[in-house]
Short mmCIF file of C-alpha atoms and ligand atoms in Angstrom, two decimals:
data_model
loop_
_atom_site.label_atom_id
_atom_site.label_comp_id
_atom_site.label_asym_id
_atom_site.label_seq_id
_atom_site.Cartn_x
_atom_site.Cartn_y
_atom_site.Cartn_z
CA MET A 1 159.93 82.57 199.65
CA ARG A 2 160.82 84.20 196.38
CA ASP A 3 162.33 87.52 196.15
CA ALA A 4 160.77 90.30 194.02
CA ILE A 5 161.58 89.73 190.49
CA GLU A 6 163.37 92.72 188.97
CA VAL A 7 160.82 94.76 187.03
CA LYS A 8 163.10 95.07 184.09
CA SER A 9 163.22 91.30 183.39
CA LEU A 10 159.50 91.08 184.21
CA GLN A 11 158.70 93.26 181.25
CA LYS A 12 159.94 90.61 179.02
CA GLU A 13 159.18 87.36 180.81
CA PHE A 14 156.38 87.76 183.18
CA ASP A 15 152.98 87.86 181.63
CA TRP A 16 151.10 87.20 184.68
CA HIS A 17 148.94 90.29 184.11
CA ARG A 18 146.97 88.51 181.36
CA PRO A 19 143.44 87.98 182.72
CA VAL A 20 141.97 84.46 182.22
CA TYR A 21 138.20 84.87 182.39
CA HIS A 22 137.84 88.40 181.02
CA PHE A 23 137.57 88.49 177.34
CA MET A 24 140.57 89.54 175.26
CA PRO A 25 141.99 88.22 171.98
CA GLU A 26 145.45 86.58 171.83
CA LYS A 27 147.31 89.77 171.29
CA ASN A 28 147.37 93.39 170.09
CA TRP A 29 145.23 96.40 171.05
CA ILE A 30 141.51 96.32 171.75
CA ASN A 31 139.18 98.95 173.04
CA ASP A 32 135.42 99.38 172.94
CA PRO A 33 132.95 96.50 172.78
CA ASN A 34 131.00 96.92 169.53
CA GLY A 35 127.82 95.60 168.18
CA PRO A 36 126.91 93.07 170.90
CA ILE A 37 124.03 90.99 169.62
CA TYR A 38 122.31 87.74 170.50
CA PHE A 39 121.74 85.89 167.26
CA ASN A 40 120.82 82.24 166.47
CA GLY A 41 121.50 81.00 169.92
CA GLU A 42 124.78 82.82 170.35
CA TYR A 43 126.12 86.03 171.91
CA HIS A 44 128.30 87.85 169.52
CA ILE A 45 130.58 90.68 170.46
CA PHE A 46 132.89 92.74 168.27
CA TYR A 47 135.50 95.09 169.39
CA GLN A 48 137.79 97.95 168.27
CA TYR A 49 140.95 96.15 167.29
CA ASN A 50 144.35 96.95 165.84
CA PRO A 51 145.72 93.79 164.22
CA ASN A 52 149.23 95.41 163.89
CA GLY A 53 150.14 96.05 167.39
CA ALA A 54 149.41 96.82 171.04
CA SER A 55 148.73 100.56 170.64
CA TRP A 56 145.60 102.37 169.30
CA GLY A 57 145.52 102.77 165.48
CA ASN A 58 144.41 101.11 162.24
CA ILE A 59 141.09 100.28 163.71
CA HIS A 60 139.26 97.14 162.52
CA TRP A 61 136.37 95.15 164.24
CA GLY A 62 137.52 91.94 165.97
CA HIS A 63 134.81 89.27 166.48
CA ALA A 64 134.08 86.70 169.21
CA SER A 65 131.10 84.59 170.16
CA SER A 66 129.78 82.63 173.09
CA THR A 67 126.83 80.40 173.85
CA ASP A 68 127.04 81.07 177.71
CA LEU A 69 128.50 84.55 178.16
CA VAL A 70 131.50 82.96 179.86
CA HIS A 71 133.45 80.87 177.20
CA TRP A 72 134.43 82.84 174.17
CA ARG A 73 135.65 81.80 170.70
CA VAL A 74 137.56 84.37 168.68
CA TRP A 75 136.80 84.63 165.02
CA PRO A 76 138.80 86.30 162.13
CA ILE A 77 138.63 90.00 161.80
CA ALA A 78 135.00 91.03 160.85
CA LEU A 79 135.39 94.51 159.49
CA PHE A 80 138.31 96.12 157.65
CA PRO A 81 138.73 99.80 156.77
CA SER A 82 138.16 100.25 152.93
CA ARG A 83 141.35 102.14 152.13
CA GLU A 84 140.35 102.43 148.49
CA LEU A 85 137.37 104.52 149.71
CA GLY A 86 139.47 106.66 151.92
CA GLU A 87 138.65 104.82 155.11
CA GLU A 88 141.36 104.51 157.74
CA HIS A 89 139.44 103.33 160.72
CA CYS A 90 136.18 101.53 161.55
CA PHE A 91 135.16 103.21 164.69
CA SER A 92 132.63 101.98 167.12
CA GLY A 93 128.93 100.98 166.32
CA CYS A 94 126.21 98.42 166.66
CA VAL A 95 124.53 95.46 165.01
CA VAL A 96 120.79 95.00 164.58
CA ILE A 97 118.78 92.27 162.93
CA ASN A 98 116.60 93.57 160.08
CA LYS A 99 114.21 91.02 158.77
CA GLY A 100 116.65 88.32 159.77
CA VAL A 101 119.67 89.99 158.36
CA PRO A 102 122.42 91.07 160.58
CA THR A 103 123.00 94.78 159.84
CA LEU A 104 125.96 96.78 161.28
CA PHE A 105 126.35 100.48 161.63
CA TYR A 106 129.69 102.11 162.43
CA THR A 107 131.48 105.36 162.10
CA SER A 108 133.90 105.60 159.08
CA ILE A 109 136.90 107.63 159.65
CA GLY A 110 139.46 108.73 156.98
CA ILE A 111 142.14 111.45 156.94
CA GLY A 112 142.15 115.09 156.09
CA GLU A 113 138.54 116.18 155.37
CA ARG A 114 137.41 112.79 156.59
CA ASP A 115 139.05 113.01 159.96
CA GLN A 116 137.30 112.19 163.27
CA VAL A 117 136.83 115.87 164.19
CA SER A 118 134.68 117.02 161.39
CA GLY A 119 134.67 114.44 158.60
CA ALA A 120 133.07 111.44 160.34
CA GLN A 121 130.43 109.45 158.41
CA GLN A 122 128.04 106.63 159.43
CA TRP A 123 128.27 103.53 157.33
CA MET A 124 126.27 100.32 157.06
CA ALA A 125 127.24 96.75 156.25
CA THR A 126 125.36 93.42 156.17
CA SER A 127 126.31 89.78 156.74
CA GLU A 128 125.04 86.63 155.08
CA ASP A 129 127.29 84.15 156.85
CA GLY A 130 126.44 84.45 160.57
CA MET A 131 128.35 87.67 160.93
CA LEU A 132 131.76 86.29 159.97
CA THR A 133 132.13 88.51 156.96
CA TRP A 134 130.37 91.81 156.21
CA LYS A 135 129.49 93.58 152.95
CA LYS A 136 129.52 97.34 153.00
CA ASP A 137 126.36 98.85 151.63
CA LYS A 138 126.40 100.52 148.25
CA ASN A 139 124.51 103.49 149.71
CA ASN A 140 127.28 104.42 152.00
CA PRO A 141 127.80 106.92 153.53
CA ILE A 142 124.37 106.41 155.02
CA LEU A 143 124.60 109.52 157.22
CA THR A 144 126.84 112.52 156.72
CA ASP A 145 126.99 115.64 158.80
CA SER A 146 124.81 117.46 156.18
CA ILE A 147 121.93 115.86 158.02
CA HIS A 148 122.21 118.52 160.77
CA GLY A 149 121.73 121.51 158.42
CA GLU A 150 123.36 124.50 159.92
CA THR A 151 124.15 122.86 163.19
CA VAL A 152 127.76 121.97 163.39
CA ILE A 153 128.47 118.71 165.13
CA LYS A 154 132.07 117.62 165.73
CA GLU A 155 133.52 114.32 166.90
CA TRP A 156 130.36 112.70 165.57
CA ARG A 157 130.33 108.91 166.11
CA ASP A 158 129.34 105.61 167.61
CA PRO A 159 125.82 104.73 166.20
CA PHE A 160 123.49 102.75 168.44
CA VAL A 161 120.40 101.66 166.59
CA TRP A 162 117.07 100.06 167.83
CA GLU A 163 113.57 99.42 166.49
CA ASP A 164 110.42 100.76 168.26
CA HIS A 165 106.89 100.44 167.05
CA GLY A 166 107.94 99.87 163.39
CA ALA A 167 110.49 102.65 163.14
CA TRP A 168 114.24 102.55 163.53
CA TYR A 169 116.03 104.98 165.89
CA MET A 170 119.67 105.86 166.20
CA VAL A 171 121.68 107.80 168.80
CA LEU A 172 125.11 109.25 168.04
CA GLY A 173 127.64 110.99 170.31
CA GLY A 174 129.30 114.21 169.49
CA SER A 175 130.31 117.77 170.38
CA HIS A 176 128.10 120.81 169.78
CA ASP A 177 129.47 124.34 170.64
CA GLY A 178 132.20 122.63 172.64
CA ARG A 179 129.72 120.62 174.68
CA GLY A 180 129.42 116.80 174.65
CA CYS A 181 125.95 115.67 173.41
CA VAL A 182 123.79 112.80 172.26
CA LEU A 183 121.82 113.19 169.01
CA LEU A 184 118.61 111.25 167.99
CA TYR A 185 117.71 110.10 164.44
CA ARG A 186 114.88 108.05 162.85
CA SER A 187 114.57 105.98 159.76
CA HIS A 188 111.93 103.69 158.32
CA ASN A 189 114.28 101.52 156.09
CA LEU A 190 117.69 101.90 157.82
CA ILE A 191 118.99 103.81 154.70
CA ASP A 192 117.16 107.27 154.85
CA TRP A 193 117.44 108.93 158.12
CA GLU A 194 116.14 112.21 159.63
CA PHE A 195 117.64 114.19 162.39
CA LEU A 196 115.16 114.51 165.22
CA ASN A 197 116.82 116.34 168.19
CA LYS A 198 119.89 116.83 170.43
CA ILE A 199 118.45 115.02 173.42
CA MET A 200 121.03 115.92 176.03
CA ASP A 201 124.44 117.67 176.44
CA GLY A 202 126.97 118.42 179.12
CA PRO A 203 130.15 120.31 179.90
CA GLU A 204 132.64 117.70 178.67
CA PHE A 205 134.01 118.45 175.27
CA THR A 206 132.62 115.36 173.65
CA TRP A 207 130.38 112.33 174.61
CA GLU A 208 131.06 109.00 173.06
CA CYS A 209 129.37 105.59 172.66
CA PRO A 210 125.74 106.42 173.71
CA ASN A 211 123.27 103.76 174.44
CA LEU A 212 119.55 104.44 174.77
CA PHE A 213 117.08 101.74 175.54
CA ARG A 214 113.95 100.96 177.48
CA LEU A 215 114.27 99.34 180.85
CA GLY A 216 111.03 98.53 182.56
CA THR A 217 108.79 101.53 182.23
CA LYS A 218 111.70 104.04 181.81
CA HIS A 219 114.41 104.94 179.31
CA VAL A 220 118.07 104.74 180.14
CA LEU A 221 120.61 106.86 178.41
CA ILE A 222 124.37 106.05 178.80
CA TYR A 223 127.31 107.78 177.51
CA SER A 224 131.09 108.02 177.91
CA PRO A 225 132.15 111.66 178.49
CA GLY A 226 135.87 111.16 178.36
CA GLY A 227 135.84 110.13 182.08
CA PRO A 228 133.56 108.00 184.37
CA VAL A 229 130.66 106.58 182.27
CA ARG A 230 127.33 108.04 183.24
CA TYR A 231 123.70 107.10 183.02
CA HIS A 232 120.41 109.00 183.08
CA ILE A 233 117.02 107.48 183.81
CA GLY A 234 113.86 109.13 182.52
CA THR A 235 111.60 109.23 179.62
CA LEU A 236 112.11 109.70 175.83
CA ASN A 237 109.06 111.78 175.07
CA ASP A 238 106.97 111.76 171.86
CA ASP A 239 108.49 115.15 170.89
CA PHE A 240 111.96 113.51 171.09
CA THR A 241 113.00 115.37 174.11
CA PHE A 242 114.39 113.46 177.13
CA THR A 243 112.92 114.05 180.60
CA ASP A 244 115.72 113.36 183.05
CA GLU A 245 114.64 111.86 186.36
CA SER A 246 117.83 110.49 187.97
CA GLU A 247 121.43 109.86 187.10
CA GLY A 248 124.39 108.02 188.31
CA TRP A 249 127.69 106.36 187.23
CA ILE A 250 127.91 103.08 185.37
CA ASP A 251 131.48 102.89 186.80
CA ARG A 252 133.42 105.25 188.84
CA SER A 253 136.84 104.53 187.30
CA GLY A 254 136.85 106.26 183.88
CA TRP A 255 140.30 106.08 182.24
CA GLU A 256 141.59 104.16 185.31
CA GLY A 257 139.47 101.15 184.34
CA TYR A 258 136.12 101.14 182.63
CA TYR A 259 135.03 103.07 179.45
CA ALA A 260 132.71 102.88 176.32
CA PRO A 261 130.35 100.19 177.35
CA ASN A 262 127.89 98.76 174.95
CA SER A 263 124.84 96.46 175.48
CA LEU A 264 122.34 93.96 174.11
CA VAL A 265 119.02 92.36 174.97
CA ASP A 266 119.21 88.62 174.92
CA TYR A 267 116.58 85.94 174.59
CA LYS A 268 115.74 86.18 178.32
CA GLY A 269 114.96 89.78 177.94
CA ARG A 270 118.11 90.85 179.92
CA ARG A 271 119.85 94.00 179.14
CA ILE A 272 123.55 92.94 179.31
CA MET A 273 126.45 95.36 179.18
CA TRP A 274 130.13 95.08 178.76
CA GLY A 275 132.76 97.90 179.01
CA TRP A 276 136.29 98.29 177.89
CA LEU A 277 138.78 97.82 180.78
CA THR A 278 141.50 100.31 179.66
CA GLU A 279 145.20 99.54 179.91
CA ASN A 280 145.91 103.17 180.93
CA PRO A 281 146.78 102.29 184.59
CA ARG A 282 149.65 100.12 183.27
CA GLY A 283 151.67 103.22 182.35
CA LYS A 284 154.66 102.58 180.19
CA TRP A 285 154.75 98.89 180.94
CA GLU A 286 154.98 97.47 177.31
CA LYS A 287 153.34 94.22 176.34
CA ASP A 288 152.14 92.66 173.08
CA TRP A 289 148.58 93.11 174.18
CA ALA A 290 146.45 95.86 175.64
CA GLY A 291 142.86 96.10 176.78
CA VAL A 292 140.28 93.68 177.87
CA HIS A 293 136.46 93.57 178.30
CA SER A 294 134.65 93.62 181.65
CA ILE A 295 132.48 90.82 182.80
CA PRO A 296 128.86 91.08 181.53
CA ARG A 297 126.61 93.07 183.80
CA ILE A 298 122.88 92.74 183.85
CA LEU A 299 121.07 96.00 184.26
CA SER A 300 117.80 96.62 186.19
CA LEU A 301 115.92 99.44 187.87
CA GLY A 302 115.94 99.81 191.57
CA ASP A 303 112.91 101.04 193.58
CA ASP A 304 114.80 104.34 193.95
CA ASN A 305 114.68 104.81 190.19
CA ARG A 306 118.49 104.22 189.84
CA LEU A 307 120.27 101.49 188.03
CA ARG A 308 121.21 98.17 189.56
CA MET A 309 124.09 96.30 188.04
CA HIS A 310 124.60 92.64 188.73
CA PRO A 311 127.25 90.15 187.33
CA ALA A 312 125.60 87.80 184.89
CA GLU A 313 124.73 84.63 186.71
CA GLU A 314 126.46 82.50 184.09
CA LEU A 315 129.76 83.58 185.67
CA THR A 316 128.95 81.08 188.44
CA LEU A 317 130.02 78.49 185.71
CA LEU A 318 133.66 79.59 186.42
CA ARG A 319 133.58 78.76 190.17
CA ARG A 320 135.98 76.27 191.39
CA ASN A 321 137.29 75.74 194.98
CA HIS A 322 135.08 77.50 197.47
CA LEU A 323 135.18 78.76 201.07
CA HIS A 324 131.99 79.70 202.86
CA LEU A 325 131.95 81.32 206.31
CA THR A 326 128.97 82.76 208.19
CA ASP A 327 128.77 85.26 211.11
CA LEU A 328 132.35 86.39 210.84
CA GLN A 329 133.35 88.89 213.50
CA LEU A 330 136.07 91.17 212.21
CA THR A 331 138.35 93.20 214.32
CA ASP A 332 141.69 94.91 213.29
CA GLN A 333 143.31 91.46 213.44
CA GLU A 334 144.17 90.49 209.92
CA MET A 335 142.57 87.14 208.98
CA ASP A 336 144.18 85.14 206.21
CA ILE A 337 141.85 83.29 203.94
CA ASN A 338 142.98 79.99 202.73
CA ILE A 339 141.52 80.22 199.21
CA LYS A 340 143.95 82.07 197.13
CA GLY A 341 144.82 82.78 193.53
CA PRO A 342 145.08 85.38 190.91
CA SER A 343 141.55 84.68 189.65
CA LEU A 344 138.86 84.87 192.39
CA GLU A 345 135.29 85.84 193.26
CA ILE A 346 134.54 87.28 196.72
CA LEU A 347 131.05 87.87 198.00
CA ALA A 348 130.49 89.44 201.38
CA GLN A 349 127.36 90.48 203.17
CA VAL A 350 128.20 93.28 205.59
CA GLN A 351 125.88 93.85 208.52
CA LEU A 352 124.70 97.51 209.03
CA ILE A 353 125.05 97.77 212.73
CA ASP A 354 125.97 100.99 214.71
CA SER A 355 129.20 99.58 215.90
CA ALA A 356 130.44 98.53 212.48
CA SER A 357 133.78 99.80 211.23
CA ALA A 358 135.04 99.61 207.73
CA VAL A 359 135.91 96.25 206.30
CA TYR A 360 139.05 95.78 204.31
CA PHE A 361 139.48 93.05 201.68
CA LYS A 362 143.04 92.57 200.58
CA VAL A 363 143.60 90.77 197.31
CA LEU A 364 146.65 90.04 195.03
CA ARG A 365 148.71 90.18 198.26
CA SER A 366 152.29 88.92 198.25
CA VAL A 367 153.40 86.59 201.10
CA ASP A 368 155.13 89.43 202.81
CA GLY A 369 152.29 91.89 202.32
CA GLU A 370 154.63 94.19 200.27
CA GLU A 371 152.20 94.14 197.48
CA GLU A 372 148.50 94.15 198.01
CA THR A 373 145.39 95.80 196.64
CA VAL A 374 142.87 96.93 199.37
CA ILE A 375 139.20 97.11 198.68
CA SER A 376 137.44 98.88 201.54
CA PHE A 377 133.78 99.57 202.50
CA ASP A 378 132.69 101.86 205.34
CA PRO A 379 129.22 101.02 206.56
CA GLN A 380 128.99 104.44 208.37
CA THR A 381 129.52 106.59 205.29
CA GLY A 382 128.70 104.14 202.45
CA LYS A 383 132.18 104.82 200.93
CA ILE A 384 133.78 102.24 198.85
CA ALA A 385 137.48 102.42 197.78
CA ILE A 386 140.12 100.51 195.77
CA ASP A 387 143.48 101.43 197.09
CA ARG A 388 146.17 100.74 194.65
CA GLU A 389 149.01 102.37 196.50
CA LYS A 390 150.63 99.04 197.18
CA SER A 391 149.34 97.12 194.27
CA SER A 392 152.69 96.97 192.53
CA LEU A 393 156.33 97.31 193.47
CA SER A 394 156.91 98.63 190.07
CA ASP A 395 156.67 102.34 189.83
CA LEU A 396 155.17 102.18 186.19
CA PRO A 397 151.50 101.46 187.10
CA HIS A 398 149.08 104.09 188.37
CA LYS A 399 148.54 103.95 192.11
CA THR A 400 145.73 106.41 192.87
CA ILE A 401 142.83 105.43 195.11
CA LEU A 402 139.49 105.02 193.40
CA THR A 403 136.36 105.74 195.42
CA GLY A 404 132.61 105.69 195.15
CA SER A 405 129.65 105.67 197.54
CA ILE A 406 126.37 103.93 198.09
CA ASN A 407 123.19 104.36 200.16
CA THR A 408 123.30 102.24 203.26
CA GLU A 409 119.69 101.52 204.25
CA GLY A 410 118.40 98.14 205.32
CA GLU A 411 120.11 95.39 207.27
CA PHE A 412 123.12 94.55 205.14
CA VAL A 413 125.09 95.57 202.15
CA THR A 414 126.63 93.18 199.58
CA ILE A 415 130.12 93.67 198.40
CA HIS A 416 130.86 91.55 195.37
CA ILE A 417 134.49 91.39 194.00
CA PHE A 418 136.05 89.90 190.82
CA VAL A 419 139.75 89.58 190.62
CA ASP A 420 141.54 88.40 187.50
CA HIS A 421 145.35 88.82 187.47
CA SER A 422 145.36 92.56 186.50
CA VAL A 423 141.58 93.27 186.77
CA ILE A 424 139.58 94.23 189.77
CA GLU A 425 135.87 94.71 189.50
CA VAL A 426 133.84 95.74 192.52
CA PHE A 427 130.05 95.75 192.81
CA ALA A 428 129.12 97.84 195.78
CA ASP A 429 125.59 96.55 196.70
CA TYR A 430 124.98 96.45 192.96
CA GLN A 431 124.35 100.16 193.11
CA GLU A 432 127.81 101.34 192.14
CA CYS A 433 130.76 99.68 190.44
CA ILE A 434 134.40 100.41 190.34
CA SER A 435 136.55 98.60 187.86
CA THR A 436 140.32 99.02 187.57
CA ARG A 437 143.65 97.51 186.77
CA VAL A 438 146.55 96.54 188.98
CA TYR A 439 149.97 95.10 188.05
CA PRO A 440 151.66 93.13 190.88
CA THR A 441 155.26 92.20 190.16
CA ARG A 442 155.30 89.11 192.45
CA GLU A 443 153.96 85.69 191.45
CA ASN A 444 153.15 85.00 194.99
CA ALA A 445 150.73 87.99 195.20
CA VAL A 446 147.77 85.70 195.28
CA ASN A 447 146.74 85.96 198.90
CA VAL A 448 143.62 87.11 200.42
CA SER A 449 142.95 88.59 203.89
CA ILE A 450 140.31 90.57 205.60
CA HIS A 451 140.09 92.81 208.74
CA GLY A 452 138.20 95.55 210.34
CA ASP A 453 139.28 98.55 212.49
CA ILE A 454 140.70 98.76 215.90
CA GLY A 455 138.24 98.74 218.86
CA LYS A 456 135.26 98.10 216.55
CA LEU A 457 133.31 95.07 215.52
CA THR A 458 132.23 94.37 211.98
CA ILE A 459 130.06 91.37 211.27
CA LEU A 460 129.91 89.67 207.88
CA ASN A 461 126.72 87.70 207.76
CA SER A 462 128.36 85.57 205.06
CA PHE A 463 131.70 85.57 203.33
CA ASP A 464 132.37 83.45 200.33
CA VAL A 465 135.50 83.12 198.17
CA TRP A 466 135.80 81.09 194.94
CA GLU A 467 138.73 80.35 192.77
CA LEU A 468 137.59 81.02 189.20
CA GLY A 469 138.48 79.04 186.11
CA SER A 470 139.27 80.57 182.54
CA MET A 471 137.19 81.59 179.53
CA THR A 472 138.84 78.69 177.61
CA ASP A 473 138.42 75.85 180.26
C1 FRU B 1 135.73 105.29 172.69
C2 FRU B 1 136.16 105.72 171.25
C3 FRU B 1 134.94 105.86 170.38
C4 FRU B 1 135.47 105.67 169.00
C5 FRU B 1 136.51 104.54 169.33
C6 FRU B 1 137.68 104.64 168.44
O1 FRU B 1 136.75 104.78 173.36
O2 FRU B 1 136.91 106.96 171.30
O3 FRU B 1 134.20 107.09 170.54
O4 FRU B 1 134.53 105.19 168.09
O5 FRU B 1 136.89 104.65 170.67
O6 FRU B 1 138.59 103.44 168.67
#
């Protein structure tokens, strides 16, 4: 057995934290997914990117594409700040197809009067070469804050545009009177816009990266309020107000994992969403890369008028070695699973019987158990947790426990877990997700085990584990 490697030397040599099937470029900083779009048979995704280093700054748009949502090709930088026009950063935005022409909207940020607090502008660009390069429109800025008249909006950014019944609509995030908000606009030509309404606000100082779209017979509004990303389900009324019927979390982790998601509709009509898996939990552990994107989630509406989030079925392309068990009776005895690795998928169906205790899934576990991340689910309370207390022997990474909770009705609950070196994504019955980051120090932290609680019996109707391949395989 190997001894723990000293963290100091790890910081130079050991880059075992790099995920293999979660999207990230070769190096440097990335944050929000931008402008996801399905175009000419390919999924394209852009992202906030600093080509000069692994910390936030100097924001460009990176670009990648995929035919299957799993294998990604990284393209040269798509969008550069126009310094000659006073632009320092190209903040988040979207891409739409206007009469066959890819058209991009983003927030242009400069310095001084053009800073992000009160000087943001919304700019447009088009592409004629399959989205590799973009030409900024001569009408820029397309929207300035004068569009709000007397109403003062700060931190105004992150356009999300869609077409409905022959008109274009846009939502932007911002801050009004110190409250985060989502604002709605309309245009008939993508150039001239009118401000329609502030459709929702809340106590957080600012709301970022709104998405608003139809899902079945409802509208879904998603935003990132500087903490766990939320959704609201309801109706966007003809008078441009939003009637809110239910709400929930896209992900419970916030800065500990999942932020600023963005979405597209593909040729199958699926609403697919990616989030930015932040590197915040890594603490001061320096590397030449930071940030990765979540796996793609498919959004749908449940009978309870709340969101359901499923991993895209294409992810099954990554599956390699497999273990399948049925009717597994768990006690407090730890059961070692003989599929192991840093990149795994675990799928468990937990029976909802009266006697059931919590079930504990241990992943990224060192041979001696000194390092492990424990994902637990309690059928009695519906509570789901990711316990990172022992995830790393290094004291640099964050170690708080992340929790969520789901409704437990019916006969069983599905717990679906994705592990990828430093990424953990948990789908709790597809009702709630927790995505976070962990940074083990030991290369042998690849084991999996499960157990229940003392004196109780928990039954897993089925339990599957797969080793997963990489996005470049
Ligand atoms: C969200 C965000 C956006 C902004 C971008 C800047 O993470 O703050 O609001 O456009 O990141 O990189």
